[in-house]
Amino acid sequence: DSGVTQTPKHLITATGQRVTLRCSPRSGDLSVYWYQQSLDQGLQFLIQYYNGEERAKGNILERFSAQQFPDLHSELNLSSLELGDSALYFCASSVGPGTFSGNTIYFGEGSWLTVV
Amino acid sequence: DAKTTQPPSMDCAEGRAANLPCNHSTISGNEYVYWYRQIHSQGPQYIIHGLKNNETNEMASLIITEDRKSSTLILPHATLRDTAVYYCIVKSRVTNNLFFGTGTRLTVIP
């Protein structure tokens, strides 16, 4: 158990709909990351937050948005869903934003999203 | 960010050491080498990381060459539960992000 909690574990929704995925980081971690894993794309970095502020952006679509709240939990909002958005969405957390030894990134178990 | 090259797949007999190689010839001086694994569709699991020196923990050993252009992850006594995709990643020095490649699919054979 990494200490990163994600809900829901599984979600099935229709095209055009909107969903929210939730993540609670490990106790003491201030930085949160979102990743997407689909069959054809592998693990892709979406976005990073540190202490409520956006820190880095990866291959995140404009239909997707995220935020980190004052209690440090984070939500990933996916809207106007398409079949191709079906994937595993992982949240991860680390102590801080920078690169230093010990600032290891730990992953949650993911949220399976199926768009039908 | 430095790219890594790993063999797509490897087999290892149960109880033997599994040696997983990784090339990262464009690594910069302050960039760390990280290893993660992903068992089926579970969340990636942190294994070990290093900068210049060899490292060992309860899961594995990491051997980094002196020029830092390659490394080897060693699982000393592979078990069936070690069957997974293993990712070698050079960690971004700017944003602490991990950029995953295609990894090595390790199959431990009974």
Short mmCIF file of C-alpha atoms in Angstrom, two decimals, chain A residues 2 14 17 22-24 26 29 33 46-47 54 60 63 70-71 77 83 86 89 95 97 102 106-107 114 116:
data_model
loop_
_atom_site.label_atom_id
_atom_site.label_comp_id
_atom_site.label_asym_id
_atom_site.label_seq_id
_atom_site.Cartn_x
_atom_site.Cartn_y
_atom_site.Cartn_z
CA SER A 2 1.59 3.25 -1.20
CA ALA A 14 -21.38 7.38 -21.69
CA GLN A 17 -20.56 12.91 -20.09
CA ARG A 22 -10.45 11.99 -6.72
CA CYS A 23 -7.05 11.50 -5.13
CA SER A 24 -5.76 11.77 -1.57
CA ARG A 26 0.24 10.26 1.16
CA ASP A 29 3.10 14.92 0.61
CA TYR A 33 0.62 14.12 -10.17
CA LEU A 46 -0.86 14.75 -17.47
CA ILE A 47 -0.32 17.40 -14.82
CA GLU A 54 -0.13 24.00 -10.95
CA ILE A 60 -3.41 16.93 -20.86
CA ARG A 63 -11.37 18.85 -22.03
CA PRO A 70 -6.26 23.35 0.53
CA ASP A 71 -6.45 19.96 2.26
CA ASN A 77 -12.20 16.43 -14.17
CA LEU A 83 -14.42 6.48 -26.39
CA SER A 86 -11.16 4.99 -21.71
CA TYR A 89 -5.93 7.14 -14.49
CA VAL A 95 6.95 15.36 -0.67
CA PRO A 97 8.10 19.51 -6.39
CA GLY A 102 14.19 11.05 -1.28
CA TYR A 106 4.42 7.03 -5.08
CA PHE A 107 1.43 5.89 -7.12
CA THR A 114 -14.65 3.03 -19.38
CA VAL A 116 -19.28 3.53 -23.77
#
